[in-house]
XYZ file of C-alpha atoms in Angstrom:
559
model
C 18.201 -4.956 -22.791
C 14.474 -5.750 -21.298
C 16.327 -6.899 -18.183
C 18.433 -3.533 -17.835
C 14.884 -2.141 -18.747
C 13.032 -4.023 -16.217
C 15.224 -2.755 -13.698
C 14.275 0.657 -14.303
C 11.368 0.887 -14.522
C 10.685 1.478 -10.904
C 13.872 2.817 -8.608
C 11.904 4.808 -6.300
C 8.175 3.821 -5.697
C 7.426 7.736 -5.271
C 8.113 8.178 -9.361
C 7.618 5.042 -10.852
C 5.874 4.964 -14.300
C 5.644 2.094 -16.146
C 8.135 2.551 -19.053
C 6.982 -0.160 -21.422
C 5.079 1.853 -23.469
C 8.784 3.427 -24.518
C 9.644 0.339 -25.430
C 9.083 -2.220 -28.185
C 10.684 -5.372 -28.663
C 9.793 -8.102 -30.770
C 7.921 -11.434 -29.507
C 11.056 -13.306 -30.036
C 13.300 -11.016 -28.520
C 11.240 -11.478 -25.700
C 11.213 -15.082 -25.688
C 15.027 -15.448 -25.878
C 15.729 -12.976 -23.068
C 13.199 -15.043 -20.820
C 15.800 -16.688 -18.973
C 16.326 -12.998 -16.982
C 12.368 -12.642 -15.836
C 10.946 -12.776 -12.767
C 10.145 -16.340 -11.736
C 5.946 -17.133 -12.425
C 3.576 -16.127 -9.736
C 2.114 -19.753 -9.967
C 5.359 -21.412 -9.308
C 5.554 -19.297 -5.710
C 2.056 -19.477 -5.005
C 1.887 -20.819 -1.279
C 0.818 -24.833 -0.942
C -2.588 -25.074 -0.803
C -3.018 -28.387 1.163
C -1.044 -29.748 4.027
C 0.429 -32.664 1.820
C 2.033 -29.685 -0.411
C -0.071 -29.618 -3.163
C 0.199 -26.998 -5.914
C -2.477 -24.371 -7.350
C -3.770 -25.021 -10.614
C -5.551 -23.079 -13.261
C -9.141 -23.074 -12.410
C -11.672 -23.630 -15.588
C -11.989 -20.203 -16.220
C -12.237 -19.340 -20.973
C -9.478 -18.293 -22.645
C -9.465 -15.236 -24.589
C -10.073 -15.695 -27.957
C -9.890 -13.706 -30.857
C -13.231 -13.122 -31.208
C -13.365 -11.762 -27.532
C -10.630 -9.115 -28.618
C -12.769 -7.953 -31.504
C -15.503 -7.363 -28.903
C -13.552 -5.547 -26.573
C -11.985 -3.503 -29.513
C -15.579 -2.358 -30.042
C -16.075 -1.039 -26.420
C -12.821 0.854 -25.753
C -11.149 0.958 -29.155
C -8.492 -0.805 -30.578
C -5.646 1.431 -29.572
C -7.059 0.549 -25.651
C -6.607 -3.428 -26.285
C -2.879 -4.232 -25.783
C -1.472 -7.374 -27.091
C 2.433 -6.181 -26.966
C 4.965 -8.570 -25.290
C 6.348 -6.034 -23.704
C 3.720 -3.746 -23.033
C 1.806 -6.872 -21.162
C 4.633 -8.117 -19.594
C 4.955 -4.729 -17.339
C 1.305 -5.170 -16.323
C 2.135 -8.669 -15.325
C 4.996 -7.518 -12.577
C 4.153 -5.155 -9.615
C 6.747 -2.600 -8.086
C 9.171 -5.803 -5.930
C 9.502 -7.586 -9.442
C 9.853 -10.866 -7.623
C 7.205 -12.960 -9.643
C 5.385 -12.525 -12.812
C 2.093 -13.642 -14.526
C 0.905 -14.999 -17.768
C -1.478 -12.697 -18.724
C -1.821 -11.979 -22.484
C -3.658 -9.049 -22.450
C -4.326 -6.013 -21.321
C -7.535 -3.256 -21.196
C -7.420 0.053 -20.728
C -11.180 1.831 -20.103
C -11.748 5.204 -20.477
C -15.107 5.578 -18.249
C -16.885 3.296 -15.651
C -19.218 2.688 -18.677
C -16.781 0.573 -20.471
C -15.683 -0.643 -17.214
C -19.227 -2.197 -17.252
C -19.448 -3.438 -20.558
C -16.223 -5.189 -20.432
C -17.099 -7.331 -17.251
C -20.936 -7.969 -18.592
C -18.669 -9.739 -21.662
C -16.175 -11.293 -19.103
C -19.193 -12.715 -17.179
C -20.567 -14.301 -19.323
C -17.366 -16.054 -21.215
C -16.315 -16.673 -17.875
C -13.283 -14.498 -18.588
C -10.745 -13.805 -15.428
C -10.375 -10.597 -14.401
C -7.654 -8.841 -12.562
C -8.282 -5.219 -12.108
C -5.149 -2.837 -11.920
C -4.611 0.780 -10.849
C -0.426 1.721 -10.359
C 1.012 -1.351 -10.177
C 3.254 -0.503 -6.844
C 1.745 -3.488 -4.687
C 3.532 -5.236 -2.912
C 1.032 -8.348 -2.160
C 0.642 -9.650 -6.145
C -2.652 -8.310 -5.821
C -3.521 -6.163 -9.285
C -1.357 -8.739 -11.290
C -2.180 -11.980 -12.446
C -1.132 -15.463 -11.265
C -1.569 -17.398 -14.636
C -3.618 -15.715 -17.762
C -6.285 -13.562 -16.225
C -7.315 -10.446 -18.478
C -5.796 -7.251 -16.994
C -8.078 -4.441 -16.524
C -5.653 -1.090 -16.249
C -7.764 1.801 -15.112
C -4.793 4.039 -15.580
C -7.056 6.033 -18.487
C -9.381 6.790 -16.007
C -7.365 9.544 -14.275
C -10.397 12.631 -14.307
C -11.076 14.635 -10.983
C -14.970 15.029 -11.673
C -16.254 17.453 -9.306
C -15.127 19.539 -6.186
C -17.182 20.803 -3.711
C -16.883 23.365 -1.430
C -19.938 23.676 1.050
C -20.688 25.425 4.383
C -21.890 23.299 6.612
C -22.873 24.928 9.286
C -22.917 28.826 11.093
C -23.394 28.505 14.890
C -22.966 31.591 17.574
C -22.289 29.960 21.336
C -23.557 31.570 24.281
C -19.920 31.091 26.083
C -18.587 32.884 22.885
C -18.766 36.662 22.655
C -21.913 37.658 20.798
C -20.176 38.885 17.482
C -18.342 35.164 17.421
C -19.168 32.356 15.274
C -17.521 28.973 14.252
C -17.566 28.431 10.806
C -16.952 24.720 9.073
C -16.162 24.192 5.705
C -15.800 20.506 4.201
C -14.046 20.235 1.213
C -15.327 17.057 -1.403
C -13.658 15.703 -4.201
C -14.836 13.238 -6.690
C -12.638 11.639 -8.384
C -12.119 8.634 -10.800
C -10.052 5.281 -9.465
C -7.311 5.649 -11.932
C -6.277 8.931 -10.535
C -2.582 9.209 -8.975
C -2.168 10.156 -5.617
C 0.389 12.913 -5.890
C -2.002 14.199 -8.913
C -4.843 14.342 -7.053
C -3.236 15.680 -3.802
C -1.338 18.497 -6.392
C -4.911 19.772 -7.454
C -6.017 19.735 -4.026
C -4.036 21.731 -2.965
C -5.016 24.472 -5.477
C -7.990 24.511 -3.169
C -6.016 24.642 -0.145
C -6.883 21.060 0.858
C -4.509 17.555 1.175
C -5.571 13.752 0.517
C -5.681 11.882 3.455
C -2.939 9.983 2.745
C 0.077 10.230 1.954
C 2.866 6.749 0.556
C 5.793 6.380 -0.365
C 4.202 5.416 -3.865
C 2.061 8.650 -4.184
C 3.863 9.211 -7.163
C 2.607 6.261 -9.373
C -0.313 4.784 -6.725
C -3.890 5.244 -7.665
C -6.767 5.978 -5.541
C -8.786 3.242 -6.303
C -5.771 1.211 -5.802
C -5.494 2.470 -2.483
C -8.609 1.788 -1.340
C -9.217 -1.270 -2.305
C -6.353 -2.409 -0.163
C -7.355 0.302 2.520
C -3.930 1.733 2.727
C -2.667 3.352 5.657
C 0.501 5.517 5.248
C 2.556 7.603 7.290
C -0.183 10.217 8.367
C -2.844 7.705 9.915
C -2.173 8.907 13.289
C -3.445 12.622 11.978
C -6.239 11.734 9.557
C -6.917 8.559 10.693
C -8.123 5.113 8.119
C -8.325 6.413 4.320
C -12.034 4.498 4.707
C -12.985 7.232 7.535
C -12.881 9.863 4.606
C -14.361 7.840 2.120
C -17.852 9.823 1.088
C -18.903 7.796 -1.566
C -18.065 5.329 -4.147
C -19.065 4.266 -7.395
C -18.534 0.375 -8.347
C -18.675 -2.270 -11.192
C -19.855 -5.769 -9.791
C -18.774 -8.834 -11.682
C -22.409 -8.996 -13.513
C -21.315 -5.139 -14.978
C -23.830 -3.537 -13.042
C -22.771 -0.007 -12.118
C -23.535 0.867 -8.060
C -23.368 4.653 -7.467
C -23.581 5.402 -3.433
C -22.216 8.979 -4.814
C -23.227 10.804 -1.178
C -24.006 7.925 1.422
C -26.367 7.727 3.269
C -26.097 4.956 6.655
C -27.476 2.235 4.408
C -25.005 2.705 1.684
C -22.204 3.220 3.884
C -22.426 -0.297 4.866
C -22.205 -1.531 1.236
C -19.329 0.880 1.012
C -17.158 -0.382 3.658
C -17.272 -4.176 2.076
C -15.687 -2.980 -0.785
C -13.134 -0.904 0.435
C -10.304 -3.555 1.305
C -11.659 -6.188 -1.085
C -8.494 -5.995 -3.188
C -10.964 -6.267 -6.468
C -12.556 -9.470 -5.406
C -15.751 -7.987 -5.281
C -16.217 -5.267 -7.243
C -13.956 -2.350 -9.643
C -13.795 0.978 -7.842
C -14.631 3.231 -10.456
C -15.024 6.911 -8.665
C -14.485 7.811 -5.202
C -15.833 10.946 -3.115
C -13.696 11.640 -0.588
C -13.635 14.628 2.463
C -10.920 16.190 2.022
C -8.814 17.964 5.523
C -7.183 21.614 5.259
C -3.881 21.354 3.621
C -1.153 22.219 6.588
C 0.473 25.898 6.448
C 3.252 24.724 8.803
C 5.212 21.860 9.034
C 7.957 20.456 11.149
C 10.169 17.660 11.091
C 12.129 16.313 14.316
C 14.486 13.015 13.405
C 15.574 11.529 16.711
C 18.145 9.007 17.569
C 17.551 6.584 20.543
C 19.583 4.034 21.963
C 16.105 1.432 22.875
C 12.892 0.777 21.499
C 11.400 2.090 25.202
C 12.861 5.475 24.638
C 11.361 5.147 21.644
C 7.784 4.481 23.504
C 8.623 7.321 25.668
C 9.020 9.741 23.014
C 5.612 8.651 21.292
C 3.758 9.257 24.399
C 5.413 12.589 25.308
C 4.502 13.210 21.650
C 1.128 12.430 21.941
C 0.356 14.154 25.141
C 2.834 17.711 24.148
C 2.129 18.029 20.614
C -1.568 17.067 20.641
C -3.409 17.693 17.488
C -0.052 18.555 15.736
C 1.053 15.251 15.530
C 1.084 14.574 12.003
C 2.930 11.358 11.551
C 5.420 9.255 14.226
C 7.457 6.758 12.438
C 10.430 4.375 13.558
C 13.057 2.331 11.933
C 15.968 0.243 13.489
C 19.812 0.183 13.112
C 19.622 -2.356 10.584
C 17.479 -0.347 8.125
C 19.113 2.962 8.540
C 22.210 1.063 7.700
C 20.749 -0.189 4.537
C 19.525 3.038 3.112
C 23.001 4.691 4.229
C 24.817 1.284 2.501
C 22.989 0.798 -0.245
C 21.672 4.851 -1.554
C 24.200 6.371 0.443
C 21.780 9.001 1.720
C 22.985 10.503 4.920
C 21.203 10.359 8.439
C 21.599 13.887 9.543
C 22.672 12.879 13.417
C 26.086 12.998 14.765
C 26.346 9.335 15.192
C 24.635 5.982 14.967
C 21.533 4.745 17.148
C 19.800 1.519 17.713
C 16.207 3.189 16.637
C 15.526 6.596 14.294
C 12.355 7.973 15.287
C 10.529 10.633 12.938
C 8.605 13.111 14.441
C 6.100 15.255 11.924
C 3.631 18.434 13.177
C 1.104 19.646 11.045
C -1.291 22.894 11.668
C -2.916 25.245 9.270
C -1.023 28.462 10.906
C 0.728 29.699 8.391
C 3.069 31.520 11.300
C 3.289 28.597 13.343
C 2.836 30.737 16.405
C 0.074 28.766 17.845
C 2.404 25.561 17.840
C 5.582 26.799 19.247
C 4.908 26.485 22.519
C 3.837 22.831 21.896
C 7.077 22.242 20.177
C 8.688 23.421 22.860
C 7.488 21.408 25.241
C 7.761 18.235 23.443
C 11.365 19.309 23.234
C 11.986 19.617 26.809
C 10.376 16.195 27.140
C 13.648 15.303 25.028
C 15.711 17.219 26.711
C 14.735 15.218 30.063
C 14.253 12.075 28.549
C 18.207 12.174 27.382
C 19.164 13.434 30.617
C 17.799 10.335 32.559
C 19.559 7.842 29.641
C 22.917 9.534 30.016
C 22.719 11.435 27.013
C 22.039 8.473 24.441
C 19.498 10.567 22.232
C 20.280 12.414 19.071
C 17.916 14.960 17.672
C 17.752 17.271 14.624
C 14.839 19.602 13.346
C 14.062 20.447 9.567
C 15.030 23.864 8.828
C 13.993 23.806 5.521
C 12.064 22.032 3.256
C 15.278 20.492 1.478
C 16.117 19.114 4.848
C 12.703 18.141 5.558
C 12.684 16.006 2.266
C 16.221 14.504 2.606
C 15.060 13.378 6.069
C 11.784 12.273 5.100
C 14.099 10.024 2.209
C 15.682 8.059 5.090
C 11.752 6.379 5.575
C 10.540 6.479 2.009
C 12.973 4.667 0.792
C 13.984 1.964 3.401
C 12.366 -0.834 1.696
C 13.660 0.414 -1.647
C 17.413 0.080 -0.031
C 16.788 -3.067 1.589
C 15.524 -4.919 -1.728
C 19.180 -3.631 -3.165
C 20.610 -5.851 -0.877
C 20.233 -8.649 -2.852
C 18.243 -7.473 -5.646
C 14.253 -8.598 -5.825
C 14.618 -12.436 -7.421
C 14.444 -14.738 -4.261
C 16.726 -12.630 -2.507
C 14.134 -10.993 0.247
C 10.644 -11.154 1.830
C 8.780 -8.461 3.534
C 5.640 -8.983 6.061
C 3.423 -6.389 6.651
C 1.867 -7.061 10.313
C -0.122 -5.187 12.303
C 0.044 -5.410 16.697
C -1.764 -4.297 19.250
C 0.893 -3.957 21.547
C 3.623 -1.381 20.230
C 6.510 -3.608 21.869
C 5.620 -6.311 19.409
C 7.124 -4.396 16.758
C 10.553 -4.888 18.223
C 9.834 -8.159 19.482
C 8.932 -9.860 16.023
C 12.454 -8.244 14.758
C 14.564 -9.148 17.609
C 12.478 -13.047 17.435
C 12.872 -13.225 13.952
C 16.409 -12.129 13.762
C 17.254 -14.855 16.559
C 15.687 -17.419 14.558
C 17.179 -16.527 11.455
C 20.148 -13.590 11.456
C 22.829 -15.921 11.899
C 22.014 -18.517 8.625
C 25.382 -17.991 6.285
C 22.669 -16.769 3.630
C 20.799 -14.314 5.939
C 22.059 -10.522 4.894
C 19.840 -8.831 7.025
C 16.503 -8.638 9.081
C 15.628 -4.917 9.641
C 12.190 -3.395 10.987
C 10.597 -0.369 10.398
C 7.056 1.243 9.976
C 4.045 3.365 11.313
C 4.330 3.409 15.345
C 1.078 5.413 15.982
C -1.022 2.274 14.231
C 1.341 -0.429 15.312
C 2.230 -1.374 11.384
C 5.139 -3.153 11.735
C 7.105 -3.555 7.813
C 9.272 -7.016 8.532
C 12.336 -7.596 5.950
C 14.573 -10.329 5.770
C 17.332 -10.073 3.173
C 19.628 -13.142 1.958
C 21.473 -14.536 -0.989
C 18.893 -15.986 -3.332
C 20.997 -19.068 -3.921
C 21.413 -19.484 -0.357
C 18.522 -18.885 0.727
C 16.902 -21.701 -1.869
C 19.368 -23.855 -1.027
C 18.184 -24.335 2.706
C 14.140 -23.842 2.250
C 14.948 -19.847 3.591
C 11.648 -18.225 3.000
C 8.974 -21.161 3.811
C 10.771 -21.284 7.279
C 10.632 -17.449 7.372
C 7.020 -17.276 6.611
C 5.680 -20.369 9.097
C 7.994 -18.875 11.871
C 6.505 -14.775 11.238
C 3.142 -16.403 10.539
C 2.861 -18.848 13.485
C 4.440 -15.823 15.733
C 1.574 -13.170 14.671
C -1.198 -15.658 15.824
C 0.070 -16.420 18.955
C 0.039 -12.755 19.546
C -3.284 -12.543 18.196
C -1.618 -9.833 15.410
C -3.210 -9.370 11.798
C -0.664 -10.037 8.379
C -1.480 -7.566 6.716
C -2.159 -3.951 7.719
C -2.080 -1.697 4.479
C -0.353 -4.228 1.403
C -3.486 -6.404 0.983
C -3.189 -10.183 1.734
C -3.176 -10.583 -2.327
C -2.122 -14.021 -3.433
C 1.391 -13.918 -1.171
C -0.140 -14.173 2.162
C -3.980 -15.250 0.953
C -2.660 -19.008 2.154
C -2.108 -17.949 5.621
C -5.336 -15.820 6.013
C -6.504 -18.667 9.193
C -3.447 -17.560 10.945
C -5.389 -14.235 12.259
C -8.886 -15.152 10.835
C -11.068 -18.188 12.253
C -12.748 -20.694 9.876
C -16.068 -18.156 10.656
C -15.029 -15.558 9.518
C -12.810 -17.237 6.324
C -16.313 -18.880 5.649
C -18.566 -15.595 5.860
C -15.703 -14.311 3.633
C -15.865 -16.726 0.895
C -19.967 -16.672 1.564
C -19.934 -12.961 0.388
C -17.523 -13.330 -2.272
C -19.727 -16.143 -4.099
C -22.810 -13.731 -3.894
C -21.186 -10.663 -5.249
C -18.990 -13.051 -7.955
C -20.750 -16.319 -8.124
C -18.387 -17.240 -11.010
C -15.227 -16.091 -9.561
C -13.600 -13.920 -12.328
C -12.917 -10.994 -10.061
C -9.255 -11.438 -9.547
C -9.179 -15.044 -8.457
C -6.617 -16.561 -6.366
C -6.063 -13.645 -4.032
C -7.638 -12.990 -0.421
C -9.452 -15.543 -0.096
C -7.765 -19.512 0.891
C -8.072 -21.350 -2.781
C -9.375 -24.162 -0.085
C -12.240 -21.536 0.999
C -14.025 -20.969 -2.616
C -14.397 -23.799 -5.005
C -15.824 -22.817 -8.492
């Protein structure tokens, strides 16, 4: 039962919601159905030394009873959760590959508590994982052995909108009764707010988030930001930190730092923490500039037979469609295959390709006049680009927004249908790399699946991911007992690893380097930088309880 349970508790990132709370099973029911958990974090924890040695606890307290009574007096008992079950969900993230050993769980109500809770923590020298909606994909909001988990899930309040006019100008080379108005929209918000919430009450204001995941359905904001996440609609709106206006944070001491509107000072202090991954610092609230929400919206999917016509198509995109060019993303033969195999959604094109580009424009004309012509155009690039391959490209348009959401499925769900290949125990990894040059991104696939694709065990190595920011999403599927059986995913990870620094790439572009790839952090950072890193993390934590283990090379920090 807690296995069948475990399995459904999150089918599709874009709606999961954590279903233990439905739930309640003894602690010996628990115990006896062990056998069907996720394997421990710390027993998959990367070697930390060249001779293979392990990670160990570090000599962080353990929560005692008396620490529950005092925590019970700043959020309230009902907030302090001690249930098997309950805790076991907030020890797995959305892959449910690994699990921790946390024992207990916090849930806040108010950055307040927040505070109050880490003053205690600091000085019991108490480890802390903080934890927004629990869809990572890096182990980086869950614990590796029995740090306390801070869920900020209660702390789900939009504060404050503002709507201001910034400025009223009149331009000589305008006639004299024109003017050019610009309204910014800001939202403040608290961390534990969900994406699709938040982006739902924008748009009673007629703005979007900009962002948009796969995972908007159960991802928080703060969550998002402290990994930076990128998205599908980077190419429009750009970094989520570009729109970040302000930020409110707990440091490890409890002290509360509000840079609510920055200022260029603040801004500085603001950028460290975005990205940190809750090393240095619990995002709290977040002021964000919000963009226009779109009035029109199109969807092209297009079938090409290489990843050049691919290129082709993203620079006839960029230089046709201009400003409406809301998202470009790309996925390969292999992972269309998988979503079409394994959740038997249907690609809308007459017949099979070697790449699936998706094409999305965005304007705020309702009538969409203004961006015909555009449209147009980028479709006669098609047009001409098929002619000169000898009619190997495929293309369908949205015609309404059920198509435009069944299409949009095919993308959103790719690494969902690839993880049913083999189901999420041992029997797949997933890199999340970032290249400069966009034929890298089929390079890495094809090198990878040379290296690897024909191994007995190997199901399949598919690509897919953001073109316009060159985030390349990496997975190689196998049979778990296979792949164990001949060292699989070591060799996988040395061989991607090794690959990305020759090519001077980055390992992680929007999942956070959490504890998965924090071993492997000098494969696209020098010893500089690691030690500036770890020299910034002991001011801002000098005890290390803010979720150790993760980022940062254990080698790097020694408490």
């Amino acid at each position: 039962q807690l296995s069948q349970t475990l399995r459904s508790i999150a089918p599709n990132r874009r709606g999961v919601l954590v279903a233990a709370a439905a739930v309640k099973l003894s602690t010996s029911s628990t115990l006896r159905l062990s056998s069907n958990l996720p394997p421990l974090a710390s027993s998959l924890y990367p070697p930390i030394s060249a001779d293979g040695r392990s990670l160990s606890r570090s000599s962080y307290s353990r929560i005692e009873p008396a620490d529950l009574l005092v925590f019970a007096d700043i959020i309230g008992q009902n907030h302090v959760i001690t249930d098997p079950f309950e805790v076991l969900a907030a020890n797995t993230d959305w892959p449910r590959d690994c699990r921790g050993q946390g024992g207990h769980v916090l849930r806040p109500g108010c950055a307040e508590e927040v505070s109050a809770i880490l003053r205690h923590c600091q000085k019991r020298r108490i480890a802390v994982v903080p934890q927004g909606g629990n869809t990572g994909l890096a182990g980086g909001g869950v614990p590796v052995f029995d740090e306390l988990v801070l869920s900020l899930s209660r702390m789900n309040r939009v504060l404050e909108f503002v709507t201001t006019i910034i400025f009223t100008l009149k331009l000589s080379q305008l006639e004299s009764n024109s003017k050019i108005d610009a309204v910014a929209g800001l939202v403040v918000a608290e961390a534990g707010c969900v994406l699709a919430d938040l982006d739902s009450h924008l748009s009673e204001h007629g703005l979007t988030v900009p962002l948009d995941l796969a995972a908007k359905g159960s991802c928080q904001i703060g969550g998002n930001l402290s990994t930076n996440a990128g998205g599908i609609r980077v190419l429009r709106y750009g970094s989520l930190r570009g729109s970040v206006r302000g930020l409110e944070v707990a440091l490890a001491s409890g002290e509360l730092i509000d840079c609510g509107r920055v200022n260029e000072d603040e801004s500085r202090l603001v950028q460290l923490m975005i990205g940190s991954e809750g090393t240095l610092g619990v995002l709290t609230k977040v002021t964000l500039a919000c963009p226009p929400r779109p009035a029109n919206v199109r969807l092209v999917l297009i079938g090409c037979d290489s990843f050049q016509s691919v290129l082709h198509l993203f620079s006839a995109a960029r230089s046709t469609l201009a400003e409406t060019l809301s998202a470009f993303e790309v996925m390969d033969a292999a992972t269309m295959s998988a979503v079409s195999d394994n959740l038997k959604l249907n690609c809308p094109l007459s017949g099979s390709s070697e790449f699936y580009a998706l094409v999305e424009t965005a304007s705020c004309d309702a009538s969409g006049s203004n961006d015909a012509g555009k449209l147009d155009k980028f479709l006669e690039c098609l047009v001409s680009l098929n002619h000169e391959s000898a009619g190997s490209i495929d293309a369908v348009i949205s015609n309404d927004s059920r198509q435009f959401g069944a299409i949009w499925a095919l993308r959103e769900r790719a690494f969902e249908a690839l993880v049913a290949d083999c189901g999420p125990a041992g029997g797949y990894m997933q890199f999340d790399a970032a290249v400069s040059d966009r034929l890298d991104m089929q390079r890495l696939v094809l090198a990878t699946r040379a290296e690897f694709g024909q191994l007995d065990c190997v199901i399949r190595v598919a690509g897919f991911g953001h073109l316009g920011d060159g985030n390349l999403h990496l997975v190689v599927t196998a049979d778990p007992a296979g792949a164990a059986a001949c060292g699989l995913w070591p060799r996988v990870e040395a061989f991607v690893y090794g690959w990305l620094a020759r090519r001077r790439g980055s390992i992680s572009a929007e999942h956070g380097l959490g504890w998965k790839r924090s071993a492997y952090l000098g494969h696209c950072k020098s010893p500089t930088a690691v030690s500036v890193m770890a020299g910034i993390k002991r001011l801002l934590d000098p005890q290390g309880i803010l979720n150790p283990y993760k980022v940062l090379p254990p080698s790097a920090l020694s408490y």
